[in-house]
Amino acid sequence: MESKNSVLKRIIRYFIRGLVLVAPLYATGLIIWTGIEYLDNIISIDIPISNNEYVYLPGLGILLIILFIILLGFFFSTIVPQSFLKFAESIMRRIPLVSLIYYSIKDLILAFVGDKKKFNQPVLVTMYKETQIKKIGFITQTDLSHLNIADHVAVYMPLSYSLSGELFIVPAEHVMLLDASSTDVMKMLVSGGVSVKVPREETAEGD
């Protein structure tokens, strides 16, 4: 009876180990493939191989989109005068709904890939002094004078297992900078604290 239980436990352990290996690979592949199909549908290209037969090459649409964006960036960086771009943006700024959508998306993209990146200052915020409950977030604004708010900073706190989050205005004295990689902190937040970078020494001991 004990030998059967040990065999069963070993099978379950092997199954869990295999699941840990396969599930992330499957989910990652599924997400990437779904993204490729979605972007390919924007520019659907079928290569004719005969009179009535066509071949679909996954990723060709994405490649064309990337090349188009690169050419567009080159065109507006070297040929189009910056004064014209500023003039065009000044017009868009005066259109209420267009201005809201355009500048919100632009600022979000610049927060990740621009020269002045946001989400690169992970902080620990004391939410309640009485209980010493703290939350982790990212400083997005240190100067709130345009809102007539002094001695406060804006901290964005992502929600776990979600692409959304909340913005908090907190006293600067309640914020402590974390000496950690912003990427590791973001993964920890999004995974609900499950994904934590483990030092190599601990990994070696676990093996």
PDB file of C-alpha atoms in Angstrom:
ATOM      1  CA  MET A   1       0.000   0.000   0.000  1.00  0.00           C
ATOM      2  CA  GLU A   2       2.821   2.369   0.889  1.00  0.00           C
ATOM      3  CA  SER A   3       4.607   1.618  -2.391  1.00  0.00           C
ATOM      4  CA  LYS A   4       1.422   2.479  -4.336  1.00  0.00           C
ATOM      5  CA  ASN A   5       1.119   5.769  -2.479  1.00  0.00           C
ATOM      6  CA  SER A   6       4.757   6.615  -3.163  1.00  0.00           C
ATOM      7  CA  VAL A   7       4.305   5.825  -6.862  1.00  0.00           C
ATOM      8  CA  LEU A   8       1.161   7.954  -6.968  1.00  0.00           C
ATOM      9  CA  LYS A   9       2.909  10.863  -5.239  1.00  0.00           C
ATOM     10  CA  ARG A  10       5.801  10.567  -7.673  1.00  0.00           C
ATOM     11  CA  ILE A  11       3.422  10.648 -10.647  1.00  0.00           C
ATOM     12  CA  ILE A  12       1.665  13.710  -9.229  1.00  0.00           C
ATOM     13  CA  ARG A  13       5.027  15.395  -8.642  1.00  0.00           C
ATOM     14  CA  TYR A  14       6.085  14.672 -12.226  1.00  0.00           C
ATOM     15  CA  PHE A  15       2.758  15.985 -13.500  1.00  0.00           C
ATOM     16  CA  ILE A  16       3.118  19.243 -11.541  1.00  0.00           C
ATOM     17  CA  ARG A  17       6.693  19.683 -12.749  1.00  0.00           C
ATOM     18  CA  GLY A  18       5.583  19.102 -16.333  1.00  0.00           C
ATOM     19  CA  LEU A  19       2.658  21.484 -15.893  1.00  0.00           C
ATOM     20  CA  VAL A  20       4.979  24.205 -14.592  1.00  0.00           C
ATOM     21  CA  LEU A  21       7.111  23.708 -17.700  1.00  0.00           C
ATOM     22  CA  VAL A  22       4.342  23.457 -20.305  1.00  0.00           C
ATOM     23  CA  ALA A  23       1.731  25.979 -19.051  1.00  0.00           C
ATOM     24  CA  PRO A  24       3.943  29.124 -19.224  1.00  0.00           C
ATOM     25  CA  LEU A  25       5.284  28.071 -22.644  1.00  0.00           C
ATOM     26  CA  TYR A  26       1.767  27.458 -23.959  1.00  0.00           C
ATOM     27  CA  ALA A  27       0.387  30.729 -22.550  1.00  0.00           C
ATOM     28  CA  THR A  28       3.359  32.711 -23.899  1.00  0.00           C
ATOM     29  CA  GLY A  29       3.077  31.112 -27.330  1.00  0.00           C
ATOM     30  CA  LEU A  30      -0.691  31.650 -27.404  1.00  0.00           C
ATOM     31  CA  ILE A  31      -0.383  35.342 -26.500  1.00  0.00           C
ATOM     32  CA  ILE A  32       2.381  35.933 -29.071  1.00  0.00           C
ATOM     33  CA  TRP A  33       0.487  34.051 -31.788  1.00  0.00           C
ATOM     34  CA  THR A  34      -2.732  35.947 -31.042  1.00  0.00           C
ATOM     35  CA  GLY A  35      -0.830  39.228 -31.278  1.00  0.00           C
ATOM     36  CA  ILE A  36       0.743  38.174 -34.591  1.00  0.00           C
ATOM     37  CA  GLU A  37      -2.648  37.218 -36.047  1.00  0.00           C
ATOM     38  CA  TYR A  38      -4.230  40.476 -34.867  1.00  0.00           C
ATOM     39  CA  LEU A  39      -1.471  42.649 -36.350  1.00  0.00           C
ATOM     40  CA  ASP A  40      -1.348  40.581 -39.533  1.00  0.00           C
ATOM     41  CA  ASN A  41      -5.063  41.220 -40.035  1.00  0.00           C
ATOM     42  CA  ILE A  42      -4.325  44.951 -40.212  1.00  0.00           C
ATOM     43  CA  ILE A  43      -2.286  44.324 -43.363  1.00  0.00           C
ATOM     44  CA  SER A  44      -3.445  40.987 -44.729  1.00  0.00           C
ATOM     45  CA  ILE A  45      -0.973  39.688 -47.303  1.00  0.00           C
ATOM     46  CA  ASP A  46      -1.447  36.444 -49.189  1.00  0.00           C
ATOM     47  CA  ILE A  47       1.309  35.422 -51.604  1.00  0.00           C
ATOM     48  CA  PRO A  48      -0.060  33.843 -54.807  1.00  0.00           C
ATOM     49  CA  ILE A  49       1.618  30.538 -55.719  1.00  0.00           C
ATOM     50  CA  SER A  50      -0.769  29.528 -58.508  1.00  0.00           C
ATOM     51  CA  ASN A  51      -3.951  30.718 -60.200  1.00  0.00           C
ATOM     52  CA  ASN A  52      -6.299  30.140 -57.270  1.00  0.00           C
ATOM     53  CA  GLU A  53      -3.928  29.297 -54.414  1.00  0.00           C
ATOM     54  CA  TYR A  54      -2.382  31.671 -51.904  1.00  0.00           C
ATOM     55  CA  VAL A  55       0.075  31.226 -49.049  1.00  0.00           C
ATOM     56  CA  TYR A  56      -0.239  33.090 -45.749  1.00  0.00           C
ATOM     57  CA  LEU A  57       3.077  33.858 -44.072  1.00  0.00           C
ATOM     58  CA  PRO A  58       2.655  34.643 -40.345  1.00  0.00           C
ATOM     59  CA  GLY A  59       4.516  37.747 -39.279  1.00  0.00           C
ATOM     60  CA  LEU A  60       4.803  39.323 -42.737  1.00  0.00           C
ATOM     61  CA  GLY A  61       2.182  41.937 -41.862  1.00  0.00           C
ATOM     62  CA  ILE A  62       4.019  42.796 -38.631  1.00  0.00           C
ATOM     63  CA  LEU A  63       7.296  43.136 -40.526  1.00  0.00           C
ATOM     64  CA  LEU A  64       5.699  45.584 -42.959  1.00  0.00           C
ATOM     65  CA  ILE A  65       4.160  47.573 -40.081  1.00  0.00           C
ATOM     66  CA  ILE A  66       7.563  47.796 -38.339  1.00  0.00           C
ATOM     67  CA  LEU A  67       9.263  48.904 -41.570  1.00  0.00           C
ATOM     68  CA  PHE A  68       6.530  51.496 -42.153  1.00  0.00           C
ATOM     69  CA  ILE A  69       6.953  52.892 -38.621  1.00  0.00           C
ATOM     70  CA  ILE A  70      10.744  53.069 -39.060  1.00  0.00           C
ATOM     71  CA  LEU A  71      10.374  54.890 -42.388  1.00  0.00           C
ATOM     72  CA  LEU A  72       7.799  57.212 -40.841  1.00  0.00           C
ATOM     73  CA  GLY A  73      10.154  57.998 -37.959  1.00  0.00           C
ATOM     74  CA  PHE A  74      13.018  58.614 -40.381  1.00  0.00           C
ATOM     75  CA  PHE A  75      10.815  60.855 -42.559  1.00  0.00           C
ATOM     76  CA  PHE A  76       9.600  63.020 -39.684  1.00  0.00           C
ATOM     77  CA  SER A  77      13.059  63.146 -38.057  1.00  0.00           C
ATOM     78  CA  THR A  78      15.082  64.166 -41.078  1.00  0.00           C
ATOM     79  CA  ILE A  79      12.808  65.632 -43.750  1.00  0.00           C
ATOM     80  CA  VAL A  80       9.813  67.241 -42.074  1.00  0.00           C
ATOM     81  CA  PRO A  81      10.744  70.419 -40.127  1.00  0.00           C
ATOM     82  CA  GLN A  82      10.188  70.261 -36.376  1.00  0.00           C
ATOM     83  CA  SER A  83       8.345  73.565 -36.583  1.00  0.00           C
ATOM     84  CA  PHE A  84       5.713  71.906 -38.760  1.00  0.00           C
ATOM     85  CA  LEU A  85       5.267  69.098 -36.210  1.00  0.00           C
ATOM     86  CA  LYS A  86       4.876  71.589 -33.382  1.00  0.00           C
ATOM     87  CA  PHE A  87       2.345  73.538 -35.456  1.00  0.00           C
ATOM     88  CA  ALA A  88       0.353  70.352 -36.211  1.00  0.00           C
ATOM     89  CA  GLU A  89       0.353  69.339 -32.540  1.00  0.00           C
ATOM     90  CA  SER A  90      -0.726  72.822 -31.491  1.00  0.00           C
ATOM     91  CA  ILE A  91      -3.780  72.429 -33.722  1.00  0.00           C
ATOM     92  CA  MET A  92      -4.570  68.973 -32.310  1.00  0.00           C
ATOM     93  CA  ARG A  93      -4.230  70.342 -28.790  1.00  0.00           C
ATOM     94  CA  ARG A  94      -7.171  72.658 -29.461  1.00  0.00           C
ATOM     95  CA  ILE A  95      -9.529  69.855 -30.522  1.00  0.00           C
ATOM     96  CA  PRO A  96     -11.152  68.654 -27.252  1.00  0.00           C
ATOM     97  CA  LEU A  97     -11.730  64.905 -27.756  1.00  0.00           C
ATOM     98  CA  VAL A  98      -8.842  64.384 -30.192  1.00  0.00           C
ATOM     99  CA  SER A  99      -6.454  66.161 -27.838  1.00  0.00           C
ATOM    100  CA  LEU A 100      -7.443  63.938 -24.902  1.00  0.00           C
ATOM    101  CA  ILE A 101      -6.988  60.689 -26.828  1.00  0.00           C
ATOM    102  CA  TYR A 102      -3.848  61.727 -28.745  1.00  0.00           C
ATOM    103  CA  TYR A 103      -1.845  63.118 -25.839  1.00  0.00           C
ATOM    104  CA  SER A 104      -2.917  60.367 -23.425  1.00  0.00           C
ATOM    105  CA  ILE A 105      -1.632  57.688 -25.792  1.00  0.00           C
ATOM    106  CA  LYS A 106       1.487  59.687 -26.658  1.00  0.00           C
ATOM    107  CA  ASP A 107       2.395  60.273 -23.000  1.00  0.00           C
ATOM    108  CA  LEU A 108       1.794  56.586 -22.212  1.00  0.00           C
ATOM    109  CA  ILE A 109       4.133  55.459 -25.003  1.00  0.00           C
ATOM    110  CA  LEU A 110       6.781  57.990 -23.999  1.00  0.00           C
ATOM    111  CA  ALA A 111       6.525  56.737 -20.413  1.00  0.00           C
ATOM    112  CA  PHE A 112       7.911  53.379 -21.576  1.00  0.00           C
ATOM    113  CA  VAL A 113      10.174  54.188 -24.533  1.00  0.00           C
ATOM    114  CA  GLY A 114      10.804  57.944 -24.451  1.00  0.00           C
ATOM    115  CA  ASP A 115      13.830  59.860 -23.243  1.00  0.00           C
ATOM    116  CA  LYS A 116      12.011  60.721 -20.011  1.00  0.00           C
ATOM    117  CA  LYS A 117      10.790  57.286 -18.996  1.00  0.00           C
ATOM    118  CA  LYS A 118       8.283  56.823 -16.222  1.00  0.00           C
ATOM    119  CA  PHE A 119       7.766  53.642 -14.185  1.00  0.00           C
ATOM    120  CA  ASN A 120      11.506  53.571 -13.500  1.00  0.00           C
ATOM    121  CA  GLN A 121      11.364  54.704  -9.865  1.00  0.00           C
ATOM    122  CA  PRO A 122       9.836  51.921  -7.751  1.00  0.00           C
ATOM    123  CA  VAL A 123       8.811  53.144  -4.307  1.00  0.00           C
ATOM    124  CA  LEU A 124       7.340  51.874  -1.083  1.00  0.00           C
ATOM    125  CA  VAL A 125       4.420  53.983   0.127  1.00  0.00           C
ATOM    126  CA  THR A 126       3.137  53.984   3.704  1.00  0.00           C
ATOM    127  CA  MET A 127      -0.638  54.009   3.245  1.00  0.00           C
ATOM    128  CA  TYR A 128      -1.674  53.933   6.908  1.00  0.00           C
ATOM    129  CA  LYS A 129       0.674  54.970   9.713  1.00  0.00           C
ATOM    130  CA  GLU A 130      -1.390  53.272  12.396  1.00  0.00           C
ATOM    131  CA  THR A 131      -1.116  49.785  10.892  1.00  0.00           C
ATOM    132  CA  GLN A 132       2.067  50.425   8.860  1.00  0.00           C
ATOM    133  CA  ILE A 133       0.403  48.962   5.777  1.00  0.00           C
ATOM    134  CA  LYS A 134       2.498  49.712   2.716  1.00  0.00           C
ATOM    135  CA  LYS A 135       2.030  49.453  -1.028  1.00  0.00           C
ATOM    136  CA  ILE A 136       4.521  49.330  -3.873  1.00  0.00           C
ATOM    137  CA  GLY A 137       4.211  51.641  -6.849  1.00  0.00           C
ATOM    138  CA  PHE A 138       6.069  53.880  -9.269  1.00  0.00           C
ATOM    139  CA  ILE A 139       6.570  57.631  -9.032  1.00  0.00           C
ATOM    140  CA  THR A 140       5.185  59.287 -12.178  1.00  0.00           C
ATOM    141  CA  GLN A 141       5.267  62.946 -11.097  1.00  0.00           C
ATOM    142  CA  THR A 142       7.362  64.651  -8.438  1.00  0.00           C
ATOM    143  CA  ASP A 143       6.156  68.184  -9.146  1.00  0.00           C
ATOM    144  CA  LEU A 144       2.412  68.778  -8.717  1.00  0.00           C
ATOM    145  CA  SER A 145       2.588  72.557  -8.602  1.00  0.00           C
ATOM    146  CA  HIS A 146       0.327  72.743 -11.662  1.00  0.00           C
ATOM    147  CA  LEU A 147      -2.408  71.326  -9.404  1.00  0.00           C
ATOM    148  CA  ASN A 148      -1.463  73.649  -6.525  1.00  0.00           C
ATOM    149  CA  ILE A 149      -0.355  70.633  -4.490  1.00  0.00           C
ATOM    150  CA  ALA A 150       2.869  70.967  -2.532  1.00  0.00           C
ATOM    151  CA  ASP A 151       5.034  68.339  -0.822  1.00  0.00           C
ATOM    152  CA  HIS A 152       3.176  65.489  -2.561  1.00  0.00           C
ATOM    153  CA  VAL A 153       4.077  63.124  -5.387  1.00  0.00           C
ATOM    154  CA  ALA A 154       2.013  61.071  -7.845  1.00  0.00           C
ATOM    155  CA  VAL A 155       2.440  57.325  -7.446  1.00  0.00           C
ATOM    156  CA  TYR A 156       0.952  54.808  -9.873  1.00  0.00           C
ATOM    157  CA  MET A 157       0.170  51.415  -8.375  1.00  0.00           C
ATOM    158  CA  PRO A 158      -0.496  48.579 -10.852  1.00  0.00           C
ATOM    159  CA  LEU A 159      -3.122  45.975  -9.989  1.00  0.00           C
ATOM    160  CA  SER A 160      -2.153  42.318  -9.825  1.00  0.00           C
ATOM    161  CA  TYR A 161      -3.113  40.069 -12.762  1.00  0.00           C
ATOM    162  CA  SER A 162      -4.387  43.095 -14.641  1.00  0.00           C
ATOM    163  CA  LEU A 163      -3.243  45.796 -17.075  1.00  0.00           C
ATOM    164  CA  SER A 164      -4.894  48.503 -15.004  1.00  0.00           C
ATOM    165  CA  GLY A 165      -3.917  50.355 -11.846  1.00  0.00           C
ATOM    166  CA  GLU A 166      -4.618  53.331  -9.618  1.00  0.00           C
ATOM    167  CA  LEU A 167      -3.023  56.744  -9.228  1.00  0.00           C
ATOM    168  CA  PHE A 168      -2.440  58.038  -5.700  1.00  0.00           C
ATOM    169  CA  ILE A 169      -1.344  61.493  -4.555  1.00  0.00           C
ATOM    170  CA  VAL A 170       0.641  60.900  -1.389  1.00  0.00           C
ATOM    171  CA  PRO A 171       2.863  63.012   0.879  1.00  0.00           C
ATOM    172  CA  ALA A 172       6.484  62.853  -0.220  1.00  0.00           C
ATOM    173  CA  GLU A 173       7.545  61.951   3.335  1.00  0.00           C
ATOM    174  CA  HIS A 174       5.549  58.701   3.106  1.00  0.00           C
ATOM    175  CA  VAL A 175       7.465  57.553   0.015  1.00  0.00           C
ATOM    176  CA  MET A 176      10.679  55.544   0.126  1.00  0.00           C
ATOM    177  CA  LEU A 177      12.666  54.729  -3.005  1.00  0.00           C
ATOM    178  CA  LEU A 178      13.339  51.035  -3.498  1.00  0.00           C
ATOM    179  CA  ASP A 179      16.807  49.831  -4.453  1.00  0.00           C
ATOM    180  CA  ALA A 180      15.493  47.323  -6.981  1.00  0.00           C
ATOM    181  CA  SER A 181      15.046  46.858 -10.701  1.00  0.00           C
ATOM    182  CA  SER A 182      11.842  48.441 -11.985  1.00  0.00           C
ATOM    183  CA  THR A 183      11.302  45.368 -14.195  1.00  0.00           C
ATOM    184  CA  ASP A 184      11.519  42.995 -11.225  1.00  0.00           C
ATOM    185  CA  VAL A 185       9.206  45.199  -9.172  1.00  0.00           C
ATOM    186  CA  MET A 186       6.655  45.366 -12.004  1.00  0.00           C
ATOM    187  CA  LYS A 187       6.704  41.569 -12.397  1.00  0.00           C
ATOM    188  CA  MET A 188       6.232  41.182  -8.657  1.00  0.00           C
ATOM    189  CA  LEU A 189       3.252  43.548  -8.636  1.00  0.00           C
ATOM    190  CA  VAL A 190       1.532  42.086 -11.683  1.00  0.00           C
ATOM    191  CA  SER A 191       1.956  38.532 -10.384  1.00  0.00           C
ATOM    192  CA  GLY A 192       0.591  39.410  -6.962  1.00  0.00           C
ATOM    193  CA  GLY A 193       3.968  38.940  -5.287  1.00  0.00           C
ATOM    194  CA  VAL A 194       4.498  35.455  -6.715  1.00  0.00           C
ATOM    195  CA  SER A 195       7.219  36.415  -9.194  1.00  0.00           C
ATOM    196  CA  VAL A 196      10.248  37.482  -7.187  1.00  0.00           C
ATOM    197  CA  LYS A 197      13.850  37.531  -8.363  1.00  0.00           C
ATOM    198  CA  VAL A 198      15.706  34.862  -6.405  1.00  0.00           C
ATOM    199  CA  PRO A 199      19.476  35.199  -5.865  1.00  0.00           C
ATOM    200  CA  ARG A 200      21.612  32.564  -7.532  1.00  0.00           C
ATOM    201  CA  GLU A 201      22.842  31.276  -4.183  1.00  0.00           C
ATOM    202  CA  GLU A 202      19.277  30.432  -3.110  1.00  0.00           C
ATOM    203  CA  THR A 203      18.543  28.802  -6.476  1.00  0.00           C
ATOM    204  CA  ALA A 204      21.617  26.618  -6.159  1.00  0.00           C
ATOM    205  CA  GLU A 205      20.641  25.507  -2.661  1.00  0.00           C
ATOM    206  CA  GLY A 206      17.130  24.669  -3.848  1.00  0.00           C
ATOM    207  CA  ASP A 207      18.514  22.400  -6.583  1.00  0.00           C
TER     208      ASP A 207
END
